[in-house]
Short mmCIF file of C-alpha atoms and ligand atoms in Angstrom, two decimals:
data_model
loop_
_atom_site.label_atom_id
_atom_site.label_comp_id
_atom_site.label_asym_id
_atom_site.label_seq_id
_atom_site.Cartn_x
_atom_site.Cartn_y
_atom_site.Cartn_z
CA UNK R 1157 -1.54 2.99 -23.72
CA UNK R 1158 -2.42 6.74 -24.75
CA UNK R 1159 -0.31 9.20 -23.55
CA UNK R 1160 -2.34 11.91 -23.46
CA UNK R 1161 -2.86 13.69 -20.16
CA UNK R 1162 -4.71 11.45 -17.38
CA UNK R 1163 -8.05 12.48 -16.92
CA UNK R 1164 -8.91 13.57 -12.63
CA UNK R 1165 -12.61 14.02 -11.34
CA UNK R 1166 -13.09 15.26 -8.24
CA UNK R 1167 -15.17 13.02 -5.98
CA UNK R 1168 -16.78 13.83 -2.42
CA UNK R 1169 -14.69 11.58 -0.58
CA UNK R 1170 -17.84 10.48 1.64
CA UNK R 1171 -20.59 10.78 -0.66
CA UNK R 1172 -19.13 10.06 -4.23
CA UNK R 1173 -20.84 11.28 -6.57
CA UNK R 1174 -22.98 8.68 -9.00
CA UNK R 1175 -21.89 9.67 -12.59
CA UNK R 1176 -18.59 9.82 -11.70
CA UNK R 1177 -18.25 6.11 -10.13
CA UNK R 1178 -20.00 4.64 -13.04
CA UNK R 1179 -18.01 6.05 -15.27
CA UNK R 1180 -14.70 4.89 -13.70
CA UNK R 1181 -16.92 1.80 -13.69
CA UNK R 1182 -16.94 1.89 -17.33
CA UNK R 1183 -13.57 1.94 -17.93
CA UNK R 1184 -12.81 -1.10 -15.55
CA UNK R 1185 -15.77 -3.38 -17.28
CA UNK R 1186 -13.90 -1.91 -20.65
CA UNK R 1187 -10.25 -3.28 -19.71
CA UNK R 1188 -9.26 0.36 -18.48
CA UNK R 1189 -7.13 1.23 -15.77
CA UNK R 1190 -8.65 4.12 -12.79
CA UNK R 1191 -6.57 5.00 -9.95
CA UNK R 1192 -8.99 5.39 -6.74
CA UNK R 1193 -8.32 6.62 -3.48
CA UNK R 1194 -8.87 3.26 -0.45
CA UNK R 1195 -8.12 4.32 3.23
CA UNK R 1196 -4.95 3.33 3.16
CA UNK R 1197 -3.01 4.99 -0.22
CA UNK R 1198 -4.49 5.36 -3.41
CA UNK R 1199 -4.48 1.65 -6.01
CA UNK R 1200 -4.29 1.47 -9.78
CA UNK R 1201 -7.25 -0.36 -10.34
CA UNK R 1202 -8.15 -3.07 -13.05
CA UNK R 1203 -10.59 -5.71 -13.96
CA UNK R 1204 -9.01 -8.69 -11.93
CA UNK R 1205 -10.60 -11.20 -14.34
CA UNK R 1206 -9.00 -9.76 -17.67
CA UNK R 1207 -5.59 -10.83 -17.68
CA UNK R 1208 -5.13 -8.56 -20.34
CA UNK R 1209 -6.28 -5.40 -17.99
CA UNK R 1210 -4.22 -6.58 -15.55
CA UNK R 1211 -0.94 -6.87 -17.24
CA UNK R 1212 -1.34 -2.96 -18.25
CA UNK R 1213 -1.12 -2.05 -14.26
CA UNK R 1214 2.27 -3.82 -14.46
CA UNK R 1215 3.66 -1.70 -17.50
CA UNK R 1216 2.08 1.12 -16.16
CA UNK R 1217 3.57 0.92 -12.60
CA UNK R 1218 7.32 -0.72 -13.97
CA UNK R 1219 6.60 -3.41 -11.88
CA UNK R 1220 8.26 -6.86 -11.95
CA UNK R 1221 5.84 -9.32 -13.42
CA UNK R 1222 7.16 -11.98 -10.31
CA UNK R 1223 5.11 -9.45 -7.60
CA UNK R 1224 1.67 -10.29 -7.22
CA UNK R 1225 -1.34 -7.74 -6.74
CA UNK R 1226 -3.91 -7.53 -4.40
CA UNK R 1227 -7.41 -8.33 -5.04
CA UNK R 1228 -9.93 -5.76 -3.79
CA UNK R 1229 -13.60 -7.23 -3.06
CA UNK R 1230 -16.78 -5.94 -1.99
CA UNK R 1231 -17.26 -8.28 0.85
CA UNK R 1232 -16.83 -12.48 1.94
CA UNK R 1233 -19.42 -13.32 -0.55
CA UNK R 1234 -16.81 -12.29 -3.40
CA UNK R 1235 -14.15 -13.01 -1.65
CA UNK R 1236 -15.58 -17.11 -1.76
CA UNK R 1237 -16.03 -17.02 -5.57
CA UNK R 1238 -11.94 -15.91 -5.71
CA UNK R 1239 -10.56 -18.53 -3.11
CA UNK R 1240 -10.79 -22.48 -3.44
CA UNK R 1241 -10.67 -23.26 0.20
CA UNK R 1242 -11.31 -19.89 3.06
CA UNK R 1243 -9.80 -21.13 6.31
CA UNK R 1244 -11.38 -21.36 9.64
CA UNK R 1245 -9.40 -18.33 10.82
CA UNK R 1246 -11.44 -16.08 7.23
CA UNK R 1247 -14.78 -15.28 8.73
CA UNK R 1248 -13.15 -14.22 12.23
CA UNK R 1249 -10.56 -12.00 10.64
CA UNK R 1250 -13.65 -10.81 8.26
CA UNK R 1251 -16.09 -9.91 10.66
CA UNK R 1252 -13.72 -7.79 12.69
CA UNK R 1253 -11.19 -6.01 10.33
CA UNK R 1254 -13.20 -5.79 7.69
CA UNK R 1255 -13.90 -2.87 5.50
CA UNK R 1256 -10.62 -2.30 6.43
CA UNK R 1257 -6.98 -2.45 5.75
CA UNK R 1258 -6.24 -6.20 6.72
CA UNK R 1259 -5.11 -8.19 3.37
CA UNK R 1260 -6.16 -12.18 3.88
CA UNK R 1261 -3.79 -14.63 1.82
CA UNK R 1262 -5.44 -17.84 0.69
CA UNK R 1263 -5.81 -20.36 -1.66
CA UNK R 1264 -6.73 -19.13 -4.81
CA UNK R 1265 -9.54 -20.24 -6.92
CA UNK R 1266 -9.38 -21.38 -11.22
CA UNK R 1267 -10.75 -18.10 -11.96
CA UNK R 1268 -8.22 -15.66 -11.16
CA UNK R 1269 -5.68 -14.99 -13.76
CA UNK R 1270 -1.87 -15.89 -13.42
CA UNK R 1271 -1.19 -12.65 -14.10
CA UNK R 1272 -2.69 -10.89 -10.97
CA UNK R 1273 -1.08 -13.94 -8.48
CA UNK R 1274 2.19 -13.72 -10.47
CA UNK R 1275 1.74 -17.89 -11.18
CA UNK R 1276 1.30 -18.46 -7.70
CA UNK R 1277 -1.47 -20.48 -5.96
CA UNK R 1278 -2.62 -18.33 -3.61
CA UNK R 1279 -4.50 -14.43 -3.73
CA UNK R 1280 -4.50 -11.53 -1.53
CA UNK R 1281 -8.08 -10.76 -0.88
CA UNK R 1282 -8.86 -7.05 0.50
CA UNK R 1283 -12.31 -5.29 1.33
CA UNK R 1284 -11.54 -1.42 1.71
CA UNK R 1285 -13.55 0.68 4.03
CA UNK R 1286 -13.40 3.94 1.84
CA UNK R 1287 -16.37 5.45 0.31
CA UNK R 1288 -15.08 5.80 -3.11
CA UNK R 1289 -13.49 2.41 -3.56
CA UNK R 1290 -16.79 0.46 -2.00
CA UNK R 1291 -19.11 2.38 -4.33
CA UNK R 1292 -16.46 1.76 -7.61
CA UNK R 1293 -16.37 -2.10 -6.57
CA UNK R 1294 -20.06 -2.30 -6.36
CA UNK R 1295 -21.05 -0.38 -9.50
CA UNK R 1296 -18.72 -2.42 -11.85
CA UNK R 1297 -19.25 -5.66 -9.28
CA UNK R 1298 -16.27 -6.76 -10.73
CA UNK R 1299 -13.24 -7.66 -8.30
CA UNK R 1300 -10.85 -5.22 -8.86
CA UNK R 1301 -6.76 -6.18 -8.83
CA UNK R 1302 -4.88 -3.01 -7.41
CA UNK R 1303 -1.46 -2.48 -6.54
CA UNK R 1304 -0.43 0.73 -4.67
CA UNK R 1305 -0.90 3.70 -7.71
CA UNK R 1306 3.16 4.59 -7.95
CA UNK R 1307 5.87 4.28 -10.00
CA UNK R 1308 7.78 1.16 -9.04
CA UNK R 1309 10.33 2.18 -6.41
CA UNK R 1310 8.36 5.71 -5.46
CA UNK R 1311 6.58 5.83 -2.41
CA UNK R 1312 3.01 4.99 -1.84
CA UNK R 1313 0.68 7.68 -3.00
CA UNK R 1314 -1.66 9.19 -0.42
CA UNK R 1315 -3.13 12.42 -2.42
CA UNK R 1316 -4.23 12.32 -6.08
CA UNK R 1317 -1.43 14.73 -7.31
CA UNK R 1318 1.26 11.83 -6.27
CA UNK R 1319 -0.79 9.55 -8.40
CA UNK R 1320 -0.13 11.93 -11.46
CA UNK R 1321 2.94 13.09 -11.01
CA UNK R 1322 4.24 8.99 -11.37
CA UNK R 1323 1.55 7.99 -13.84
CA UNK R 1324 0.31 10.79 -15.80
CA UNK R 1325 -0.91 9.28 -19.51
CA UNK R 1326 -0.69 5.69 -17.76
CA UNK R 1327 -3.61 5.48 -16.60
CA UNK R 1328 -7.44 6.25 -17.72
CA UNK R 1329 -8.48 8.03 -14.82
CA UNK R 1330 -7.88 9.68 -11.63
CA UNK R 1331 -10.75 9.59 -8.58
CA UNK R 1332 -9.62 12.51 -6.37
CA UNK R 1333 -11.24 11.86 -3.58
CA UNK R 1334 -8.52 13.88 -0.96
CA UNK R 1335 -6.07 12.61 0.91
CA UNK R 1336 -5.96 9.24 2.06
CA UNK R 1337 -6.83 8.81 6.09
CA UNK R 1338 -4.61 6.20 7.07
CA UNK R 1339 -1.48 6.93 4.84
CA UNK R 1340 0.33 3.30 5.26
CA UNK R 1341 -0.72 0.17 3.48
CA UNK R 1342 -2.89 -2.78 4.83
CA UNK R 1343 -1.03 -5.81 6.84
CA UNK R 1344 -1.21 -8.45 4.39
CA UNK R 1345 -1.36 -11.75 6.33
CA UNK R 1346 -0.80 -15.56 5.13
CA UNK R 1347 -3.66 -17.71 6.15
CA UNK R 1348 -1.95 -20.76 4.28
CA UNK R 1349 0.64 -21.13 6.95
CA UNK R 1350 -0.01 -22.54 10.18
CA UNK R 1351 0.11 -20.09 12.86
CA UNK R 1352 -1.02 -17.07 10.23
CA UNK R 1353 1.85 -14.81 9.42
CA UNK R 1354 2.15 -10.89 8.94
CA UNK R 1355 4.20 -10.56 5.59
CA UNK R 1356 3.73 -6.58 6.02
CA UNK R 1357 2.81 -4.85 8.76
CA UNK R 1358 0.23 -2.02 7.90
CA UNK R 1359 -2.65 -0.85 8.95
CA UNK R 1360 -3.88 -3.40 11.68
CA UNK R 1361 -1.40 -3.87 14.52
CA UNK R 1362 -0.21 -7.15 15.30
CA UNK R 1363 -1.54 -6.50 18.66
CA UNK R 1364 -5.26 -6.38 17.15
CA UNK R 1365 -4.66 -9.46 15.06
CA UNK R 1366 -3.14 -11.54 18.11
CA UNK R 1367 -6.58 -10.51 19.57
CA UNK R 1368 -8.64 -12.57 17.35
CA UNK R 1369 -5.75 -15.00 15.85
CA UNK R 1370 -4.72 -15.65 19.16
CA UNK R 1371 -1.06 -16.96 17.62
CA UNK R 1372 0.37 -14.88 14.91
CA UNK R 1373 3.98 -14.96 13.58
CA UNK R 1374 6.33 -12.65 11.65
CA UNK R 1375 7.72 -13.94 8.38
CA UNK R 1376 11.37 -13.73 8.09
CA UNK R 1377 11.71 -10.83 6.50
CA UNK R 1378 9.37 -8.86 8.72
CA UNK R 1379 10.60 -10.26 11.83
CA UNK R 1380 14.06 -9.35 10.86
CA UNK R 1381 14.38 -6.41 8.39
CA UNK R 1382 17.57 -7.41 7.30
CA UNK R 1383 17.03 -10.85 6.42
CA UNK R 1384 17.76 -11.42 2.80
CA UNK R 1385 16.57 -14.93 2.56
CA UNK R 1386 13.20 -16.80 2.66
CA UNK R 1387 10.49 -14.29 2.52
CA UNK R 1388 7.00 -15.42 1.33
CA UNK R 1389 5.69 -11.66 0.09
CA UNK R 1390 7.59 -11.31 -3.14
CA UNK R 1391 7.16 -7.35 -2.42
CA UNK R 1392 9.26 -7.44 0.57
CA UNK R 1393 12.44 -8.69 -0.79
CA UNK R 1394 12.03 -5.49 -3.30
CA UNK R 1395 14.39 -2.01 -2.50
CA UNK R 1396 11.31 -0.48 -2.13
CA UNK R 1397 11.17 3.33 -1.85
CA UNK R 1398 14.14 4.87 -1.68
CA UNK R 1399 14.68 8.49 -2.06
CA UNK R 1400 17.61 10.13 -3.57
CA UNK R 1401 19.01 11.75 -0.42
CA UNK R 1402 20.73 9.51 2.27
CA UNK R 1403 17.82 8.58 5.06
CA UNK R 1404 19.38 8.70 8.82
CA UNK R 1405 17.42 7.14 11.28
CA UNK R 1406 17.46 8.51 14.87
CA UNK R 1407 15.38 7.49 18.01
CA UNK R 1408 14.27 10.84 19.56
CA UNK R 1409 13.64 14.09 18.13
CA UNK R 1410 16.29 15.85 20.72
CA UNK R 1411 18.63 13.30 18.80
CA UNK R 1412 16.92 14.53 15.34
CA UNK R 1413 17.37 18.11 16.43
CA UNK R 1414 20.90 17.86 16.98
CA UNK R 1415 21.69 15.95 14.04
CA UNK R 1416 20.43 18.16 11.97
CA UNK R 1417 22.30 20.97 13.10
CA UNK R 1418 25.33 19.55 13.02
CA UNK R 1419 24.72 18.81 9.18
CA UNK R 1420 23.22 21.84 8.20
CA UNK R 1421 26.87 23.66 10.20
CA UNK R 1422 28.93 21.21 7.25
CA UNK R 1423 26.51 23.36 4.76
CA UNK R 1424 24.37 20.02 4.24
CA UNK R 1425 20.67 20.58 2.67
CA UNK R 1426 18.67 18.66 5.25
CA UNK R 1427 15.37 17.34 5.66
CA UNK R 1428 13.82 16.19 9.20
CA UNK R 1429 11.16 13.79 10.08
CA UNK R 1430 10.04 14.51 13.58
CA UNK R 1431 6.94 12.70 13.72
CA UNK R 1432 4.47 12.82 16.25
CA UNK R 1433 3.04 11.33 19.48
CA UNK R 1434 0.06 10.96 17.51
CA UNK R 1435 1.20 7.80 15.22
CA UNK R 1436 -2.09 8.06 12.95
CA UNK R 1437 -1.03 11.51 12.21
CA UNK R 1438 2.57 10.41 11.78
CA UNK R 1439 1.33 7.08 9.19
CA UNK R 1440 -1.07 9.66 7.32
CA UNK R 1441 1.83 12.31 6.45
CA UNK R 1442 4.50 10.22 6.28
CA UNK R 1443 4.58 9.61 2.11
CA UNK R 1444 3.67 12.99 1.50
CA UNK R 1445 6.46 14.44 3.61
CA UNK R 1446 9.04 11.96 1.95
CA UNK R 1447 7.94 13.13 -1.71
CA UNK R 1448 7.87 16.81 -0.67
CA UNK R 1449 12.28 15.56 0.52
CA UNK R 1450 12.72 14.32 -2.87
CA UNK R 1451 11.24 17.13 -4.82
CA UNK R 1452 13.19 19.97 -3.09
CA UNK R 1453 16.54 17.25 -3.55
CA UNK R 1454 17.54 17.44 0.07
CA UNK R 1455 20.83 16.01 0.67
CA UNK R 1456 19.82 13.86 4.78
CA UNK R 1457 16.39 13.44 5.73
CA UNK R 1458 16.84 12.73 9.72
CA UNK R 1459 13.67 10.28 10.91
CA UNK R 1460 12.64 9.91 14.19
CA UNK R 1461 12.07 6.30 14.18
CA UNK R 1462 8.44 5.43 16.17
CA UNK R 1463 8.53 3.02 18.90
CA UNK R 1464 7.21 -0.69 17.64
CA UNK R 1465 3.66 -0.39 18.72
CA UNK R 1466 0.23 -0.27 17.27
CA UNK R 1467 0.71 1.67 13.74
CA UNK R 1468 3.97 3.00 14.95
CA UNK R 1469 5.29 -0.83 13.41
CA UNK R 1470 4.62 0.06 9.93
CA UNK R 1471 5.72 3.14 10.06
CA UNK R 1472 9.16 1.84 11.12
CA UNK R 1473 9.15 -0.71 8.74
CA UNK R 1474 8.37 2.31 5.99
CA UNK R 1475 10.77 4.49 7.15
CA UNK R 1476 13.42 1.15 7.23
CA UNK R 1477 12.66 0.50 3.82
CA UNK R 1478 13.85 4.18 2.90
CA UNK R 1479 16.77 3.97 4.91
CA UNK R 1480 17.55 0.96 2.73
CA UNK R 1481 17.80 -1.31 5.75
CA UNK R 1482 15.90 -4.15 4.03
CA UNK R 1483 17.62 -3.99 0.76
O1 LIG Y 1890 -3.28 -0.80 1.34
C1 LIG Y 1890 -2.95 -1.52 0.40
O2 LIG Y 1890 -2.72 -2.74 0.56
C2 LIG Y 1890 -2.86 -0.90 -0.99
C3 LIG Y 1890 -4.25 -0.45 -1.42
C4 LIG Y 1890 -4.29 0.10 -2.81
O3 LIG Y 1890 -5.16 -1.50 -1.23
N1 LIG Y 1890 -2.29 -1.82 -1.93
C5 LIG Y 1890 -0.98 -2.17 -1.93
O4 LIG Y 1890 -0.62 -3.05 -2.94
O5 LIG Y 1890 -0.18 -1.75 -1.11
P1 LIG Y 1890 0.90 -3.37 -3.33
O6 LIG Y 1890 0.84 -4.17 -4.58
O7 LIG Y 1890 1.68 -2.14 -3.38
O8 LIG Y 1890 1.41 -4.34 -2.20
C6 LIG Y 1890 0.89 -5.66 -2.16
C7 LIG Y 1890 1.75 -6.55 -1.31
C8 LIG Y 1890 3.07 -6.84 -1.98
O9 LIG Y 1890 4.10 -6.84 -1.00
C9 LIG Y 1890 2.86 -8.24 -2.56
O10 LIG Y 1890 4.04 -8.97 -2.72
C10 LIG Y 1890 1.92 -8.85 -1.53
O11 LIG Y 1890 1.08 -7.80 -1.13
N2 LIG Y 1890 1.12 -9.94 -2.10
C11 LIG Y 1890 0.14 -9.87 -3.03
N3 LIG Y 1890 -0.34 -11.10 -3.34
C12 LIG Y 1890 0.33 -11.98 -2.58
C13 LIG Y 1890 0.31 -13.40 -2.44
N4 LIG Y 1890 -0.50 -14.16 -3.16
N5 LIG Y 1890 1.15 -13.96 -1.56
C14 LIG Y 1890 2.01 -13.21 -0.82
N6 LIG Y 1890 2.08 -11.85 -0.91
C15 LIG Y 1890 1.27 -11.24 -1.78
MG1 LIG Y 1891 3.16 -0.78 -3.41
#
């Protein structure tokens, strides 16, 4: 892996622009790894065919070999030639969430590598809705295996610059397309077990999945963030981001207010997390506003903690993570 400084080209985040795609194209067809902005947080991208390619996004990234990655796709018709068996529940899922940030568990087919599953039998299909990553996907018509682009244990990245301050002269190439819209990851949901299960809340609510699913459940250590034991996403049972500074949680911004006063009075450096009544606006600053904490090395960042619904569920399982809740 060169070490030399990444390479970033600017794309039109609507409109990308030709040469550019095909040349991050290149690099994927040639083994290389490009990080590329999806709707959710930017992915470090690789040929999900080449083992070899794929096993650089895990030395890149200092990720655990045992975590599997998520397979991005242009549509069903890929999707089928990655999976041995698409349940009934597939198509119905497809046709409403996606381009989109819903991740479908299922059996996985011969062809995909042990490397991108992590030895297991099943694969996380996604199709992303963003400009950039639909137009890199179809130029190198390759699937593409992408975890989120950060250093293992730093938060998500939803703007190019995160992406190279963690993996500067890891990677082969930066697509800057902006910042990302949604700012939280897709719901990756199980298919293989019978009702489906949300092993991550994200980007579609429960309450839109219930729509079609009808019956969805929780696995264990979604329905109870402090379950240890028994979870089926390998990523969950991770200490996932956790800043440096000690992460309070707090259920109103009055309460926020106040506790932040009274820390800042003991002479504490403090960081607060109001949010907003707006939860899209809260997801899409959220990682930014966390890395922004750790860079100034604030002692306390006070969260308001969003009520369960909608989006407002991942961001609490987000901002639960980084309170070190889950650990
Ligand atoms: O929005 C997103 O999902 C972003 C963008 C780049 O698409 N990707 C992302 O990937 O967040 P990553 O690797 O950071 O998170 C993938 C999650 C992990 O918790 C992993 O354990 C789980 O999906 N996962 C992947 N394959 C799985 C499988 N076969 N079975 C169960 N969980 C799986
Ligand atoms: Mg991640």
């Amino acid at each position: 892996m060169s070490r030399l400084p990444t390479r970033l080209i600017r794309v039109a985040p609507h409109q990308p622009q030709p040469a550019a795609i095909e040349r991050a194209a290149a690099i994927l067809r040639a083994g290389g790894l490009v990080a590329f902005p999806t709707e959710t947080v930017y992915g470090l991208g690789a040929n999900a065919l080449d083992a070899r390619a794929v096993r650089k996004i895990f030395t890149a990234k200092g990720r655990p070999d045992w975590d599997p990655l998520i397979v991005h796709v242009t549509g069903t018709v890929m999707a089928k030639t990655l999976a041995n068996r698409l349940p009934p529940q597939f198509p119905k899922l497809a046709r409403a969430f996606w381009p989109g940030p819903l991740t479908l568990v299922v059996e996985k087919s011969a062809c995909v590598p042990d490397e991108v599953t992590a030895g297991r039998p099943t694969v996380a299909l996604r199709m992303p809705r963003h400009a950039v990553a639909r137009a890199l996907l179809a130029s190198a018509n390759l699937p593409i295996a992408a975890p989120s682009a950060n250093r293992f244990g730093r938060p998500s990245p939803t703007r190019a610059a995160h992406v190279r301050d963690d993996l500067d002269g890891r990677v082969d190439l930066i697509l800057d397309a902006g910042p990302t819209e949604m700012g939280v990851e897709s719901t990756v949901l199980d298919l293989t077990q019978t009702p489906p299960a949300i092993l991550r809340p994200g980007g579609v609510s429960r309450e839109k999945l219930a729509r079609i699913l009808g019956d969805v459940t929780l696995a264990p250590g979604v329905a109870d963030q402090r379950a240890k034991a028994g979870l089926s996403s390998p990523g969950m049972t991770l200490r996932h981001y956790s800043p440096r500074a000690r992460v309070e949680l707090v259920d109103s911004i009055p309460l926020a207010r106040k506790r932040a006063a009274l820390l800042r009075s003991r002479g504490r450096r403090v960081g607060v997390l109001l949010g907003s009544t707006d939860m899209g606006r809260y997801a899409h600053e959220l990682f930014d506003r966390l890395r922004r904490f750790d860079a100034a090395g604030v002692a306390v960042i006070v969260c308001v903690l969003p009520s369960g619904k909608g989006l407002g569920w991942a961001v609490r399982d987000r901002l639960q993570r980084a309170a070190g809740l889950s650990k």
